[in-house]
Short mmCIF file of C-alpha atoms in Angstrom, two decimals:
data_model
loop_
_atom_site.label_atom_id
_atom_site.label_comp_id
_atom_site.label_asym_id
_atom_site.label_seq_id
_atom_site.Cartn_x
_atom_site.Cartn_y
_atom_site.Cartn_z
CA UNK A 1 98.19 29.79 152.85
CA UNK A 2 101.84 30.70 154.17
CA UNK A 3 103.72 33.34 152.13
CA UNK A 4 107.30 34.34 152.54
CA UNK A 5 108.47 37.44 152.08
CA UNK A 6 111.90 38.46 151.13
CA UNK A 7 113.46 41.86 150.77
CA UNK A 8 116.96 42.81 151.80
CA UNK A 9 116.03 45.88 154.49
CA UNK A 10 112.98 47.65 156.33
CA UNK A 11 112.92 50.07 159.23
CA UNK A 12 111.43 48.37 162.63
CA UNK A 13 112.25 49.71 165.69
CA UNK A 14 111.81 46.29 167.36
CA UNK A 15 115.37 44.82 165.65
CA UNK A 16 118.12 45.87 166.59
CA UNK A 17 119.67 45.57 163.30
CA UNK A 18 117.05 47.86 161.60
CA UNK A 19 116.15 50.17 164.00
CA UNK A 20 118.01 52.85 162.77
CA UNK A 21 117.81 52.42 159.20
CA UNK A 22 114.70 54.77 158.62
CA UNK A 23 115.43 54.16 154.73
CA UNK A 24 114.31 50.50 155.02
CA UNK A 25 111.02 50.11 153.53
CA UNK A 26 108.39 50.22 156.50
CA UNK A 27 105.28 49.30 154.32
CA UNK A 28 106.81 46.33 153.55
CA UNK A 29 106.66 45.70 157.46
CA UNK A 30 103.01 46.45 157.67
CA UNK A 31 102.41 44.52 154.48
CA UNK A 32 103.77 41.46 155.87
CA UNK A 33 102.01 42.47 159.45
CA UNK A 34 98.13 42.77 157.65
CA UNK A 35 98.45 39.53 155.77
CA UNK A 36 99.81 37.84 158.61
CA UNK A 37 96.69 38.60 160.56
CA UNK A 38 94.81 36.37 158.05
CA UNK A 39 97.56 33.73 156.27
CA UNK A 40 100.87 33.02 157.50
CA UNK A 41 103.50 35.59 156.65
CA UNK A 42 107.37 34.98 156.67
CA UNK A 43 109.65 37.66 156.64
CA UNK A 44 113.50 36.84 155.41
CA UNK A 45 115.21 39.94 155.26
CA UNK A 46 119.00 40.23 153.82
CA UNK A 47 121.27 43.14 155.39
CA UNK A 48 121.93 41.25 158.77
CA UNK A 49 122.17 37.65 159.86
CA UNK A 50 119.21 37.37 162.71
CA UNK A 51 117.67 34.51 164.95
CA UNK A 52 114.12 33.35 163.83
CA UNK A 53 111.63 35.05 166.16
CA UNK A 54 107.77 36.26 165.78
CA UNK A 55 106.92 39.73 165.57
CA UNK A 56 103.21 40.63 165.99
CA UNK A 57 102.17 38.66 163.13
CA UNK A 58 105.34 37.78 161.35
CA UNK A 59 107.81 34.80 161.31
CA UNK A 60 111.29 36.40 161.36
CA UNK A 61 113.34 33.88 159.26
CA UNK A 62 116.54 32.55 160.96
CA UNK A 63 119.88 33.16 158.90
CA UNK A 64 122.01 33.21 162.00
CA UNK A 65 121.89 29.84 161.90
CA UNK A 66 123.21 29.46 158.33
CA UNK A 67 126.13 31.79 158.99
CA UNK A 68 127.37 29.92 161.51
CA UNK A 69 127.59 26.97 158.80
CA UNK A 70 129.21 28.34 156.32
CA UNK A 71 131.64 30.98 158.13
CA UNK A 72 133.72 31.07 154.85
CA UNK A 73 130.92 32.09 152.22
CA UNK A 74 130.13 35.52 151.16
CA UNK A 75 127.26 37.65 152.68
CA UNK A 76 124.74 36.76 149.78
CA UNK A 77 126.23 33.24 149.18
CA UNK A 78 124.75 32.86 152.94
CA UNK A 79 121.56 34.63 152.36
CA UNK A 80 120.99 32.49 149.48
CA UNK A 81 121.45 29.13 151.34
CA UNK A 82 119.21 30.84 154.03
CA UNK A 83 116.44 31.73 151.25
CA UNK A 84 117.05 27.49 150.08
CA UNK A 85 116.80 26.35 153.51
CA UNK A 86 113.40 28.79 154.18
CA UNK A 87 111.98 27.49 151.04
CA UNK A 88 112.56 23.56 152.54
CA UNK A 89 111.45 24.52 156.04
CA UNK A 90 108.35 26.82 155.21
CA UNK A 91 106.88 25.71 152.07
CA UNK A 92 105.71 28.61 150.94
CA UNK A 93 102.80 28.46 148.87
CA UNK A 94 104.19 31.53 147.16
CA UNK A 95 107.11 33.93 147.69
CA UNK A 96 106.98 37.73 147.43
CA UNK A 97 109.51 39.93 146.48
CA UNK A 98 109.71 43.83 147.50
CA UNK A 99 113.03 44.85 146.05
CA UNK A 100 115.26 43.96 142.73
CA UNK A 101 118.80 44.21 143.93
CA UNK A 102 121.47 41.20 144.23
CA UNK A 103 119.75 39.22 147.04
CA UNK A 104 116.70 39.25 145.74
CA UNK A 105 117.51 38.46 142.54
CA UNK A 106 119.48 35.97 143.49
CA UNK A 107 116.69 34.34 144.83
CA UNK A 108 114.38 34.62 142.45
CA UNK A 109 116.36 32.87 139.95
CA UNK A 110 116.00 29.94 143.35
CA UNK A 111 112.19 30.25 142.30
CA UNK A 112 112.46 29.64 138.85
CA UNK A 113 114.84 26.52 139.43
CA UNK A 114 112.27 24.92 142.30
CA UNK A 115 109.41 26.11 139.76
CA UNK A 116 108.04 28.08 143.29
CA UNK A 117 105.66 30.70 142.33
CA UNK A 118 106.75 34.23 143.17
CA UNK A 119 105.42 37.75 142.92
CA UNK A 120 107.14 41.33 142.38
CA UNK A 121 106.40 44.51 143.86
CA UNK A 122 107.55 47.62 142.41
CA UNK A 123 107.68 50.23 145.05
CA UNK A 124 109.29 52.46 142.63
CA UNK A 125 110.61 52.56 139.00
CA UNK A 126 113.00 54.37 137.11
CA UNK A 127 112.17 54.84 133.30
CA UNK A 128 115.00 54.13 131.03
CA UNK A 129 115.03 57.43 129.31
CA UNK A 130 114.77 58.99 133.13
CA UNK A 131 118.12 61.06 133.39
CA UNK A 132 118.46 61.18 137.34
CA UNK A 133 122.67 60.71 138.40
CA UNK A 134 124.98 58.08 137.32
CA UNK A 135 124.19 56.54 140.99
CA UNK A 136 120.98 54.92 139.73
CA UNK A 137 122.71 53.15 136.77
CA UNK A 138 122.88 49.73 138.87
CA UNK A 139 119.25 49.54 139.69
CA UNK A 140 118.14 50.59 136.24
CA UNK A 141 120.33 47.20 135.37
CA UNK A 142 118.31 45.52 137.95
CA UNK A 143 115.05 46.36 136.84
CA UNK A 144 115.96 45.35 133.37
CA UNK A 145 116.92 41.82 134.18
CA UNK A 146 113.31 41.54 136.52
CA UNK A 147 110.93 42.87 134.22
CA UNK A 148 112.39 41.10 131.22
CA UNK A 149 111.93 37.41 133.45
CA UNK A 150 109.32 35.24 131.83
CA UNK A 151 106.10 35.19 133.17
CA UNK A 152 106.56 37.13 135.78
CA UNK A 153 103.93 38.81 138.20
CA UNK A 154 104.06 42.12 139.20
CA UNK A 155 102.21 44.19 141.88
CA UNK A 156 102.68 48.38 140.90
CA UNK A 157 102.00 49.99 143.78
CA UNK A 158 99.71 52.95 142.18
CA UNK A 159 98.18 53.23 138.81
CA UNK A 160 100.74 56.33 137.82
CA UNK A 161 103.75 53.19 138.41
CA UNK A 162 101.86 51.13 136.53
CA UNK A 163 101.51 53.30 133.32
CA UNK A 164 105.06 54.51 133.65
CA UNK A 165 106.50 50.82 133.61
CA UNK A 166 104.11 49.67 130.92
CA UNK A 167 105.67 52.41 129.14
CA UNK A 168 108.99 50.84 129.12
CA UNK A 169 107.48 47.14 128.98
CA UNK A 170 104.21 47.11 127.22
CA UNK A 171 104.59 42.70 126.97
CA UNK A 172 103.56 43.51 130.62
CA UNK A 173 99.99 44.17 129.79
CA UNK A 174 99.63 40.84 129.00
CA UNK A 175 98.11 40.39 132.55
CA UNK A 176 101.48 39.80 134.24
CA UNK A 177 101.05 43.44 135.87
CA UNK A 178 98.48 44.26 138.34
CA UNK A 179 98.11 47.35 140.48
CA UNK A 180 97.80 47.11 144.23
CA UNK A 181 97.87 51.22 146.12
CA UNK A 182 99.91 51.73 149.16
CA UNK A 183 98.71 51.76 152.15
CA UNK A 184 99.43 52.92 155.33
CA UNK A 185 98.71 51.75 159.43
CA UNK A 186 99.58 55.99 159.74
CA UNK A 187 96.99 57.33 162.41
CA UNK A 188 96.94 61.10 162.39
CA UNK A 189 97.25 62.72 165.87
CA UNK A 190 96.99 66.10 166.58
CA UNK A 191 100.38 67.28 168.69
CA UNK A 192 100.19 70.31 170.56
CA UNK A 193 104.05 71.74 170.57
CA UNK A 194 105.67 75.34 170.35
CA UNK A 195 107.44 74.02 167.35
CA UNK A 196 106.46 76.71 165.19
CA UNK A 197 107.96 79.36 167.44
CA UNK A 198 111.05 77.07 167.77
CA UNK A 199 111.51 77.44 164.29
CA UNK A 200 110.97 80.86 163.80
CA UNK A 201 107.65 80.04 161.37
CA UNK A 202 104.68 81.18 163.75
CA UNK A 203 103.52 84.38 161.04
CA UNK A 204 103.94 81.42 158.26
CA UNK A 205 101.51 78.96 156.78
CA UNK A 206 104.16 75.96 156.44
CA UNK A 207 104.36 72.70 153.75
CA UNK A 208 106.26 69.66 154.73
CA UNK A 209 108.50 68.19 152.82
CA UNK A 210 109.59 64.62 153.88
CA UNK A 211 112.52 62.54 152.73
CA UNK A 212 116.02 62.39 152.44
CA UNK A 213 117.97 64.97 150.43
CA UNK A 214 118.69 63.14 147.14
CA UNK A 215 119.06 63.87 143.53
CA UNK A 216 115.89 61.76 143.29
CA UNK A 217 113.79 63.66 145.46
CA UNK A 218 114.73 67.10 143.86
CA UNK A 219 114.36 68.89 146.92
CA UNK A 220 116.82 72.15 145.54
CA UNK A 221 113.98 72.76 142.90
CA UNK A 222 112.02 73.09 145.46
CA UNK A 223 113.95 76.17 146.78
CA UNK A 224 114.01 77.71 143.14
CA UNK A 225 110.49 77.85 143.11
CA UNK A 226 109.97 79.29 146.25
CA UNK A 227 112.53 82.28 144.67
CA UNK A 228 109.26 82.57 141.77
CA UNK A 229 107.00 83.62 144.35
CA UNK A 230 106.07 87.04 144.38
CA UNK A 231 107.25 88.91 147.94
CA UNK A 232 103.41 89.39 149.34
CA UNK A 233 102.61 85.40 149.04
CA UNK A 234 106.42 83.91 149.72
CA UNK A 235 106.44 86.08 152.78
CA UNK A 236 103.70 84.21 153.91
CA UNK A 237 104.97 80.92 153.49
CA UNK A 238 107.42 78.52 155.51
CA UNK A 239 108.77 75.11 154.00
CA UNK A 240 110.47 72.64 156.08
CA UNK A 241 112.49 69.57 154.82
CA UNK A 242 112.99 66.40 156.76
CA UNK A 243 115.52 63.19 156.07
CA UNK A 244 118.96 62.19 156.00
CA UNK A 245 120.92 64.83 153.83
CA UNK A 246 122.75 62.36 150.83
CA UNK A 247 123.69 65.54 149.30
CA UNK A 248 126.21 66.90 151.33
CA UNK A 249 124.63 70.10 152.43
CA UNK A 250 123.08 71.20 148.60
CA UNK A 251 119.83 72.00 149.93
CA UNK A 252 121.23 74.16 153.03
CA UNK A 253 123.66 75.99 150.81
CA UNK A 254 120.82 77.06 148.48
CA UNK A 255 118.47 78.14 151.00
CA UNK A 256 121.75 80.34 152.76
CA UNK A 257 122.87 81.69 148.79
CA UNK A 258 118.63 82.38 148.04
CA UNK A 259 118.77 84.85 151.79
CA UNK A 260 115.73 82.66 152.67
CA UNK A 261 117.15 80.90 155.73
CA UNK A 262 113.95 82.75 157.87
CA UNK A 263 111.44 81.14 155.35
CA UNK A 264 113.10 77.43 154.62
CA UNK A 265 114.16 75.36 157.22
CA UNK A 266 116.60 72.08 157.20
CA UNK A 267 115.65 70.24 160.58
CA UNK A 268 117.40 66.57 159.77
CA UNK A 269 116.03 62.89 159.85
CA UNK A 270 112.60 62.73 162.03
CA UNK A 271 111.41 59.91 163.56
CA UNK A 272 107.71 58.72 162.80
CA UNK A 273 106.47 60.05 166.24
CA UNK A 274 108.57 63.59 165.75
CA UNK A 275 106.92 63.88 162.49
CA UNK A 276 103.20 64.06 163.72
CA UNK A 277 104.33 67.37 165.70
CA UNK A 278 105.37 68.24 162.25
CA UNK A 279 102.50 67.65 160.16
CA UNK A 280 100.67 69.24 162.92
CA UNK A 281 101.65 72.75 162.29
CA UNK A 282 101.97 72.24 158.66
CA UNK A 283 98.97 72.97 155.77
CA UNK A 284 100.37 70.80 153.59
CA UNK A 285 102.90 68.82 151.84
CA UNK A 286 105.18 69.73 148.71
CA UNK A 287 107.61 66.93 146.65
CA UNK A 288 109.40 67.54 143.56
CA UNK A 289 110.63 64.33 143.22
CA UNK A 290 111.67 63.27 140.12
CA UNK A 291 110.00 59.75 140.24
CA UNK A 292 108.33 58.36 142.92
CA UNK A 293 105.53 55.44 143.98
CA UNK A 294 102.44 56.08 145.97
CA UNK A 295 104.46 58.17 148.63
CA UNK A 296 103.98 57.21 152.19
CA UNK A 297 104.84 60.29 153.71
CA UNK A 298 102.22 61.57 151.26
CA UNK A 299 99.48 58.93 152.13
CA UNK A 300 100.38 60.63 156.11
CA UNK A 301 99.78 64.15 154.84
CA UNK A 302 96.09 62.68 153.37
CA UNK A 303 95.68 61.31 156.63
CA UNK A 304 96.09 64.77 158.52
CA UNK A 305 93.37 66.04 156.41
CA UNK A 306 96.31 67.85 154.61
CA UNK A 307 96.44 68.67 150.46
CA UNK A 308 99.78 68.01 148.56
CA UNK A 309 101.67 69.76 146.13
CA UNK A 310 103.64 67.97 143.64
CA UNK A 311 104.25 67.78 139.40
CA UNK A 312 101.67 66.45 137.38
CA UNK A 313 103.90 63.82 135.75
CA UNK A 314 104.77 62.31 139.16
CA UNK A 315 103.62 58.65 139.41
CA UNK A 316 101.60 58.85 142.63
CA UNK A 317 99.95 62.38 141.03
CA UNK A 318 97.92 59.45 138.85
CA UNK A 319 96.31 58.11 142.55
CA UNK A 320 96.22 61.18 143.98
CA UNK A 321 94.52 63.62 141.15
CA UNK A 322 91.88 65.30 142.64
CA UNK A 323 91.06 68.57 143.06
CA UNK A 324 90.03 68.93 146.86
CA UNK A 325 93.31 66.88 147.91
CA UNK A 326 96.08 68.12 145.34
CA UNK A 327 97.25 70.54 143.67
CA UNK A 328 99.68 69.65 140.39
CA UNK A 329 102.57 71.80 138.84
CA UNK A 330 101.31 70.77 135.24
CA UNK A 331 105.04 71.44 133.64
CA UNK A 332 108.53 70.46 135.93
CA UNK A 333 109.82 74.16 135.67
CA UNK A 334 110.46 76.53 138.25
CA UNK A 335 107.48 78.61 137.29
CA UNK A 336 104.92 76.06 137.39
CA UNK A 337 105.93 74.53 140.43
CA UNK A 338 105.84 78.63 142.14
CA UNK A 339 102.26 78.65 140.65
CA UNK A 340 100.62 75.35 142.41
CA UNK A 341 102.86 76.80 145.71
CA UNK A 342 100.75 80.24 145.10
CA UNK A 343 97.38 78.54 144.53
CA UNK A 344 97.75 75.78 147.65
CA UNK A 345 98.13 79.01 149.64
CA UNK A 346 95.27 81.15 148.32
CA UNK A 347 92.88 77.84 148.27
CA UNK A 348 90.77 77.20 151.25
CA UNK A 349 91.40 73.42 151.47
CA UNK A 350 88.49 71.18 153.34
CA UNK A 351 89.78 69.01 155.49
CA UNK A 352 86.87 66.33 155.48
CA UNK A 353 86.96 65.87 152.13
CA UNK A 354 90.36 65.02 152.22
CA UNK A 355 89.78 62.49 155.23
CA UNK A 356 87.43 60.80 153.70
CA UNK A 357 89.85 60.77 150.60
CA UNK A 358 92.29 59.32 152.64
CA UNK A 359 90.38 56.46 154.14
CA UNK A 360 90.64 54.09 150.73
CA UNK A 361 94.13 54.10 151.86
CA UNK A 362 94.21 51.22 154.67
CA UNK A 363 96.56 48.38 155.26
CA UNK A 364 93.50 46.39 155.39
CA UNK A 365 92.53 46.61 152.25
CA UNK A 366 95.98 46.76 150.44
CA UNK A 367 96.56 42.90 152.47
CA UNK A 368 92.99 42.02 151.20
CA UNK A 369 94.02 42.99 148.12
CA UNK A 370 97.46 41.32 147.87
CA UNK A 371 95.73 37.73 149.17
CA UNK A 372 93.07 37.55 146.98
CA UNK A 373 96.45 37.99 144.22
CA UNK A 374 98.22 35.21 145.30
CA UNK A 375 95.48 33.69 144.99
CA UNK A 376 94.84 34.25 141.71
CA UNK A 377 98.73 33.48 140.47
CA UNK A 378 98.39 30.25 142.48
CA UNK A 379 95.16 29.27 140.38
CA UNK A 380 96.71 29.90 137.20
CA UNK A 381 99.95 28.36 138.11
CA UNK A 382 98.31 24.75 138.83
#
């Protein structure tokens, strides 16, 4: 079987062109990695033009080539002709898509034409009556014009994504939506470092939060809550944040109005090695996010052995309900979100319990699982 996989950006240190861009989508990497170990995987990814080369398991797609022939096109004119000319050269007994924005699109609409059979994967999803910032307006467009595509197959990537988008498309459950879990290649390591002291947190018991500052990701709530806490348990805790700041120093201004730059620390984007010397001198993990998929960064705290805090109503609370691994805010105020900070801190988490938790979460399984899918669309599309 060869599949070819087409989104438009993912983080991978090995490319030049994405090497930097730690928002590209790096389990879309591995994905395309763990099947390739077993099928043929093709990768065709849209921000840059690049030369077709192999990667560990996966068949970089050339669309350097296609630039050069039509210098006068636009950038997605030339992606498209790079998707057609893939699609000649490959074959593909199916194509998967891991994003819904122009290129993609573009070329699923390519898919319908050729009558190739395709698959979605919604990493995320934004509900329509989900009132985030104006910014999201374009990809609430795009997920309209997706999801309403006939007969169209759908991975969610956790069963709280899954009941949130059949919310909004209930025609879905008409087996065009199946649930796949994240995964992740994440191997914990335990990194001795004086980052603690660095930081002025060795008295504190410390939760991580990961991800870049973003309306989305909530983070300032985050800081309100920690203003709930009563003095004797808030004294006792440390919260650090790590990602690109998109909000043009919110958080840090929060933290410095609250007086609680000793407890809550800003330390920028960290790379994936910098953040095991991170989780290493955290207990845990805390997200407010407003909407989010099986979290990566929280499938890495699992992995550590680590519990995570979070809201009840996020999507990835669905795969991740359970007592001895998480503890839920069960309504998104300030007060609620104080009390599962409180109770993380006076609960004596077991680690092995959360391990072994942790282990259904391999990229292993999640290509198994994906596989045995296509082969399923591919027998009902004969």
């Amino acid at each position: 079987m060869k599949v070819l996989s087409v989104v438009w950006k993912i983080y991978d240190d090995r490319l030049q062109e994405f090497s930097n861009d730690t928002n590209g989508l790096i389990v879309v990497r591995d994905i395309c990695e763990y099947i390739g170990r077993r099928i043929e995987s093709y990768l065709l990814l849209g921000k840059a033009f690049l030369t077709g080369i192999k990667l560990g398991n996966i068949h970089i797609v050339d669309s350097e080539s296609i630039a050069k022939r039509f210098p006068t096109k636009s950038h997605l004119e030339i992606m498209s002709e790079a998707f057609k000319q893939a699609l000649s050269d490959i074959q593909p007994d199916i194509v998967h898509f891991h994003d819904c924005g122009d290129f993609c699109r573009a070329c699923i609409k390519i898919c319908i034409e050729r009558e190739v059979p395709y698959v979605f994967t919604a990493h995320g999803f934004i509900a329509k009556n989900q009132t985030i910032s104006s910014s999201y307006d374009r990809e609430i467009a795009w997920q309209e014009e997706v999801y309403t595509t006939s007969d169209i197959n759908i991975v969610a990537v956790g069963k709280g994504i899954a009941h949130k988008i059949y919310g909004d498309y209930p025609e879905l459950r008409d087996g065009h939506l199946h649930v796949i879990q994240n995964g992740t290649t994440f191997r914990a390591e335990k990194i001795i470092s004086d980052l603690k002291f660095k930081l002025g947190l060795q008295e504190k018991k410390i939760l991580i939060c990961p991800g870049k500052l973003t309306k989305r990701k909530n983070q300032i709530q985050i800081v309100k809550a920690y203003k709930r806490l009563p003095q004797s348990v808030s004294k006792n805790i440390g919260i650090i944040f790590c990602g690109n700041d998109r909000l043009d120093g919110e958080l840090q201004k929060a933290i410095q109005a609250a007086g609680i730059e000793d407890s809550l620390k800003y330390v920028g984007a960290v790379s994936s090695e910098k953040m095991k010397e991170y989780y290493s001198i955290s207990s845990g993990m805390i997200t407010a996010s407003l909407t989010e998929g099986l979290s990566i960064a929280a499938l890495e705290t699992v992995a550590y052995g680590l519990p995570v805090v979070m809201f009840s109503d996020l999507e990835c609370a669905a795969d991740l309900n359970n007592e001895h691994v998480s503890c839920l805010a069960e309504q998104r105020t300030d007060e609620a979100l104080a009390g599962a900070i409180e109770k993380w801190a006076e609960k004596e988490w077991d680690r092995d319990i959360i391990l072994e938790f942790a282990s259904q979460f391999s990229m292993e399984k999640v290509a198994d699982e994906y596989i045995d899918y296509y082969e399923d669309i591919l027998r009902r599309t004969k």
